[in-house]
CSV table of C-alpha atoms in Angstrom, one decimal:
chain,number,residue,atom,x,y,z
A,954,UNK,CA,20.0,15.5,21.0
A,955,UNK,CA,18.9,12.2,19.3
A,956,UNK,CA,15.0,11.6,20.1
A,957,UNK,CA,15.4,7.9,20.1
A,958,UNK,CA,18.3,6.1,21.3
A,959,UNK,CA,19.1,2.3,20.0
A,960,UNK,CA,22.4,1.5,21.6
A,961,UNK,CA,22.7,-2.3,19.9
A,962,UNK,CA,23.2,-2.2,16.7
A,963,UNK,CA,22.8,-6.5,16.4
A,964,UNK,CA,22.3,-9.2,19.1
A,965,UNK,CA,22.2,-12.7,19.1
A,966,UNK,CA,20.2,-14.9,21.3
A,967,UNK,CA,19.9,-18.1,21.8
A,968,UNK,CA,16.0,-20.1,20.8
A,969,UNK,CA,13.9,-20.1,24.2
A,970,UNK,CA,16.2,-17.7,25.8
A,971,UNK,CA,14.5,-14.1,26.8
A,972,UNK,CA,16.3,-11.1,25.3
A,973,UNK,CA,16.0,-7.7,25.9
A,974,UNK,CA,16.5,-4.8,23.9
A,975,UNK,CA,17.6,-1.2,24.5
A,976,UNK,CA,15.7,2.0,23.8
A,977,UNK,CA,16.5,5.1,25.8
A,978,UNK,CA,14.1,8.4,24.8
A,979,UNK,CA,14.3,12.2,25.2
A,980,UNK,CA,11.4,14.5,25.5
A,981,UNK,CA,9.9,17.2,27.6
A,982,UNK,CA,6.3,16.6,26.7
A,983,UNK,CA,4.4,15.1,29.9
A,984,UNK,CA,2.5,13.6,27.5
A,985,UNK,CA,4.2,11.0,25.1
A,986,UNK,CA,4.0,7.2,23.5
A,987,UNK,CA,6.7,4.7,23.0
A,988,UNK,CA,6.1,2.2,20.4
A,989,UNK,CA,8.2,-1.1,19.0
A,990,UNK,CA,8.1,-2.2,15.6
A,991,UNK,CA,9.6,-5.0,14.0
A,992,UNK,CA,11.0,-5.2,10.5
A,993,UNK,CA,11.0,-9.2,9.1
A,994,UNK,CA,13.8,-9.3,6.4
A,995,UNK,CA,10.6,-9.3,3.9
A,996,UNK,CA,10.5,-5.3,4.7
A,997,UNK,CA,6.9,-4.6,6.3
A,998,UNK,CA,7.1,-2.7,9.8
A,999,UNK,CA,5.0,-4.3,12.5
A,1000,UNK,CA,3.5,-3.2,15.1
A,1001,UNK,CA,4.3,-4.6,18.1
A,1002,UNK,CA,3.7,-2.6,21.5
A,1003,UNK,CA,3.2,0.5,22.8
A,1004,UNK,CA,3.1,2.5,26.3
A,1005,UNK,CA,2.0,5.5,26.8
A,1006,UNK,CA,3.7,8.1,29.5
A,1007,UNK,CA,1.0,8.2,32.0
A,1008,UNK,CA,0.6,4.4,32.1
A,1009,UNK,CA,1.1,3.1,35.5
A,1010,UNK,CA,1.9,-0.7,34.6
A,1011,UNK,CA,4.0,-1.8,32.2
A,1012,UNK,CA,2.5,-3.0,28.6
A,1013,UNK,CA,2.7,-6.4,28.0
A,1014,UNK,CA,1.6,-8.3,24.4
A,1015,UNK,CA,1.9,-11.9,25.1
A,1016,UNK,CA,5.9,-12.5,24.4
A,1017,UNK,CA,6.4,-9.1,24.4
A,1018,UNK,CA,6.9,-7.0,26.9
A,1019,UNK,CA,8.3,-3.3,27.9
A,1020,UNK,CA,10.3,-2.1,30.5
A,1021,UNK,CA,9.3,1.0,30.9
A,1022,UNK,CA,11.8,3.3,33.7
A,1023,UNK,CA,10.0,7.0,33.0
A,1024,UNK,CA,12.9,8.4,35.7
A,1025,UNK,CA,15.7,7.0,33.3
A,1026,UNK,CA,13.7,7.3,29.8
A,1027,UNK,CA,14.1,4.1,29.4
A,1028,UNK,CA,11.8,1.8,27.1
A,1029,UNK,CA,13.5,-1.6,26.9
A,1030,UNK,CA,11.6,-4.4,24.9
A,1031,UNK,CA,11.8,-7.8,26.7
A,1032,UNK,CA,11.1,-10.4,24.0
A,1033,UNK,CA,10.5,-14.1,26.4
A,1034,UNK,CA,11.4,-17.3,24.6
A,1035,UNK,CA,12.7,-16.3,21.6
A,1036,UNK,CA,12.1,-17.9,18.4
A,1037,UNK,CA,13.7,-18.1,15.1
A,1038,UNK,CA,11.0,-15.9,13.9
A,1039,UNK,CA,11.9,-13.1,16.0
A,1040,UNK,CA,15.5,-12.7,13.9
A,1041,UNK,CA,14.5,-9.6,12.6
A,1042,UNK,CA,15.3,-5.8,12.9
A,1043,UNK,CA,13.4,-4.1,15.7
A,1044,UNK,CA,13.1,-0.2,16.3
A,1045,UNK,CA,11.8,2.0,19.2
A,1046,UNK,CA,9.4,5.2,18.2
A,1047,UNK,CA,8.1,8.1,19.9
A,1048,UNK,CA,5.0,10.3,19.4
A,1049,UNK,CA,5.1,13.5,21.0
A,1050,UNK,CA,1.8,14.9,22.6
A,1051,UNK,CA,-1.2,16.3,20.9
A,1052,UNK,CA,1.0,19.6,20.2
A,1053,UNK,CA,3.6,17.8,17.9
A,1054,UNK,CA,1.7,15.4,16.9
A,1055,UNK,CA,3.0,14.7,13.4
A,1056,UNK,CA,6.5,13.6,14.4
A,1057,UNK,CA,7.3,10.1,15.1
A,1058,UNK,CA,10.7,9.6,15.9
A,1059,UNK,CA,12.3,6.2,15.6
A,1060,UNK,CA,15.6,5.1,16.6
A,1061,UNK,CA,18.5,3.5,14.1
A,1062,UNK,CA,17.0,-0.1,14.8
A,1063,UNK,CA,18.7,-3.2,16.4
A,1064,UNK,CA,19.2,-6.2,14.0
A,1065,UNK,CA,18.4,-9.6,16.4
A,1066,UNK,CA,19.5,-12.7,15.1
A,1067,UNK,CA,17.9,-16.0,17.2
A,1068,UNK,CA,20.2,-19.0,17.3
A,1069,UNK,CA,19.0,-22.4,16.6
B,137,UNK,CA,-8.8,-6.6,7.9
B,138,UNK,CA,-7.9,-3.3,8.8
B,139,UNK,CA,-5.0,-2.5,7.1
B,140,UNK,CA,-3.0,0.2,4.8
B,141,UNK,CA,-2.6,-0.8,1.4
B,142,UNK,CA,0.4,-0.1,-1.1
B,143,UNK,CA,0.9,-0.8,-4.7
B,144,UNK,CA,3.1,-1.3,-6.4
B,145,UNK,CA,5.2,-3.3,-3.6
B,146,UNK,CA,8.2,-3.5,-6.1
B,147,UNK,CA,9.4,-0.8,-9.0
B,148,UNK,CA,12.3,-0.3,-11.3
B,149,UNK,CA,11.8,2.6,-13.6
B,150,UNK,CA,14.0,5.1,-15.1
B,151,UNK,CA,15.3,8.5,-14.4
B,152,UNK,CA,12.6,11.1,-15.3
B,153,UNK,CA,9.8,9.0,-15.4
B,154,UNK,CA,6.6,9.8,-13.5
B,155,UNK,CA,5.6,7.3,-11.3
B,156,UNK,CA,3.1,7.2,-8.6
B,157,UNK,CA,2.7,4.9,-6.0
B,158,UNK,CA,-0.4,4.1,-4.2
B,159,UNK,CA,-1.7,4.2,-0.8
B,160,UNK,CA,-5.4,3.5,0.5
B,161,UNK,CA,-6.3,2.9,3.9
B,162,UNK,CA,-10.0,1.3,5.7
B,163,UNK,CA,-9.6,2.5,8.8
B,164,UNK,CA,-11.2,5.9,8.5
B,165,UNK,CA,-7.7,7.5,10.0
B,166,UNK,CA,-7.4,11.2,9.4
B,167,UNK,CA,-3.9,10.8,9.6
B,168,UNK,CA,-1.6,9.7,6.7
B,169,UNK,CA,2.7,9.8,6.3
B,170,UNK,CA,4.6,9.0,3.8
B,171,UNK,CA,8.1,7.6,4.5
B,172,UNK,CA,11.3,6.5,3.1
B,173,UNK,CA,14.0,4.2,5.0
B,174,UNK,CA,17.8,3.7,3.4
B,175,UNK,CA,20.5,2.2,5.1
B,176,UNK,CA,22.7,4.4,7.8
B,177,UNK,CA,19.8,7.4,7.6
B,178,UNK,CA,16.8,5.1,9.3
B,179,UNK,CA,13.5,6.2,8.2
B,180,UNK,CA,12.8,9.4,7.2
B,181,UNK,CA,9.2,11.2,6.8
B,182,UNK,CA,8.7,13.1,2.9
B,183,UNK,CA,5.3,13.8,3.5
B,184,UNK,CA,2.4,14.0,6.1
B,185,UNK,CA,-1.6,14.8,5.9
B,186,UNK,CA,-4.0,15.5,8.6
B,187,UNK,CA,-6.4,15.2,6.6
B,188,UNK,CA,-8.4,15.7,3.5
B,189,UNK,CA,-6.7,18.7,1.5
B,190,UNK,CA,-4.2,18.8,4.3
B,191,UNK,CA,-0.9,18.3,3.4
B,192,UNK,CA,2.6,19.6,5.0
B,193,UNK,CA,5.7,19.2,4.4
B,194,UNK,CA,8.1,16.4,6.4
B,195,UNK,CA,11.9,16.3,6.3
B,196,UNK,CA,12.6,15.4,3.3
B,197,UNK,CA,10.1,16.4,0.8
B,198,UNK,CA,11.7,17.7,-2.3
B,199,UNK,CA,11.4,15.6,-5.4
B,200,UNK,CA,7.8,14.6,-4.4
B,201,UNK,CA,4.5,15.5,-4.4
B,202,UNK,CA,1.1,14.0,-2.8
B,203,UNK,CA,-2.5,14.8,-2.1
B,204,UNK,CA,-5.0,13.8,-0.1
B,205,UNK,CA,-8.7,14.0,-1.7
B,206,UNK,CA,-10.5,11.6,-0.4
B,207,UNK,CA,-9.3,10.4,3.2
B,208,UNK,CA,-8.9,6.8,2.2
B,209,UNK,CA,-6.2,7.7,0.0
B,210,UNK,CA,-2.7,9.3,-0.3
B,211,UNK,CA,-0.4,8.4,-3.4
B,212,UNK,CA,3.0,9.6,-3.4
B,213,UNK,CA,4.1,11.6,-6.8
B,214,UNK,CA,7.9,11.4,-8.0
B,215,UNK,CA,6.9,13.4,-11.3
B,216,UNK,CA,11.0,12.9,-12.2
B,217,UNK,CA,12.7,10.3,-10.3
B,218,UNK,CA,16.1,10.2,-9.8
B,219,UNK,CA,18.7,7.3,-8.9
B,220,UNK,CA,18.5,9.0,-5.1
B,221,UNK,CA,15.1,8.6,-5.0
B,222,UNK,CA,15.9,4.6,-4.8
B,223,UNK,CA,14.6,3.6,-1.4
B,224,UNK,CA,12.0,1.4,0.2
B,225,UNK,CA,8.7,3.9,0.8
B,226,UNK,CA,6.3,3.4,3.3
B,227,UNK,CA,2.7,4.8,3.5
B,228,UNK,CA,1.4,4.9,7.1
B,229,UNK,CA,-1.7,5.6,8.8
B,230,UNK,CA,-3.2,6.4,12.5
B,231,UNK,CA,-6.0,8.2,13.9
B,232,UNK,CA,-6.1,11.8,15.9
B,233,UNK,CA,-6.4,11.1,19.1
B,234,UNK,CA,-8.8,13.6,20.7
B,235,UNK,CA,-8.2,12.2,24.0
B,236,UNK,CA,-5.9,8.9,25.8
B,237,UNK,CA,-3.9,7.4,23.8
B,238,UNK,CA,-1.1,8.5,21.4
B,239,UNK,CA,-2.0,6.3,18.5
B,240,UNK,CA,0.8,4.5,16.1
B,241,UNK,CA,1.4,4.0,12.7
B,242,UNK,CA,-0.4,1.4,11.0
B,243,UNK,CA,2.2,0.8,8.1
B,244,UNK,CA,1.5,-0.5,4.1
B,245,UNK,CA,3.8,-3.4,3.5
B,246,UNK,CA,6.4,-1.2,1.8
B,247,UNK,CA,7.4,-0.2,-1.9
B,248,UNK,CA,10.5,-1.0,-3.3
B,249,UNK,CA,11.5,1.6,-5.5
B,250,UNK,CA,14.5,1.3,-7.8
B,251,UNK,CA,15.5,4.3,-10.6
B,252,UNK,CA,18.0,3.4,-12.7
């Protein structure tokens, strides 16, 4: 079974409109972290947001937050007023507890394009 | 700045040439990955080191090599690329968490590497 699951594999979204995307996970470690990168046409990855399994609220990073539903494995990024910089590709990640530590599992990415 | 820094960040070179590309973080992380991402395959991990003279062996290693004798430091060794070898490369970095948090990657800006 896929670790990471990206179901969109582009979006489009209108400027100041929220958008949210999709990121369903599968582990059996209690003890996990969900990350979001975003990939700029220019190639770097950045780091966006994380939230770790035992987390009681969910992580927010100014524009950026995540919907985290532990009961579905869900992890969906909420991006809030979208901006033309946010057309970009954006992948989920995983990191297994302490045990497994040296997998990081990322999904197949969703490619967002923002609308003027 | 914190940050993980690769070099070159663009490479054309030709089959059976050694070429090493260069990775150097200042975040005093004992953790260090190698990556490559292509189209339809996502990003896949070649190498990983938990720390100094501790390499392993990700999912796709063959046709590289790396070490890892200082921690700041982790190039990546193609001693005879090949035209599959053609890829973007990252070099990532995190810490080992002892306790809380399941760290993420802080990623290198990314290494375009083209073998003709």
């Amino acid at each position: 079974a896929q670790k990471i699951t990206q179901t969109q594999p582009g979006m489009f979204v209108q400027e100041k409109e929220a958008v949210t995307l999709d990121c369903t996970y599968d582990t059996s470690d209690p003890s996990y972290g969900l990350f979001w990168y975003k990939q700029p046409s220019s190639g770097e990855m950045i780091f966006l947001i994380y939230q770790g399994s035992y987390d009681q609220q969910n992580a927010t990073e100014g524009r950026y937050s995540l919907n985290f539903q532990k009961a579905r494995k869900s992890a969906n990024l909420v991006i809030s007023a979208s901006q033309l910089g946010d057309s970009a590709m954006y992948f989920c990640a995983m990191r297994e507890g302490r045990s497994n530590f040296n997998k990081f599992y990322f999904g197949s990415g969703t490619k967002l394009n923002v609308k003027p | 700045e914190a940050q993980v820094t690769q070099n070159p960040r663009y490479l054309i070179t030709v089959t059976g040439k050694k070429l090493t590309v260069t990775c150097s973080q200042n975040m005093n992380h004992e953790y260090m990955s190698w990556y490559r991402q292509d189209p339809g395959l996502g990003l896949r991990q070649i190498y990983y080191s938990m720390n100094v003279e501790v390499t392993d062996k990700g999912d796709v290693p063959e046709g590289y090599k790396v070490s890892r004798k200082e921690k700041r430091n982790f190039p990546l060794i193609l001693e005879s690329p090949s035209p599959n070898q053609t890829s973007l490369y990252f070099c990532a970095s995190s810490p080992i968490p002892l306790t809380g948090n399941l760290y993420g990657y802080t990623f290198g800006s990314g290494t375009r590497l083209t073998v003709v």
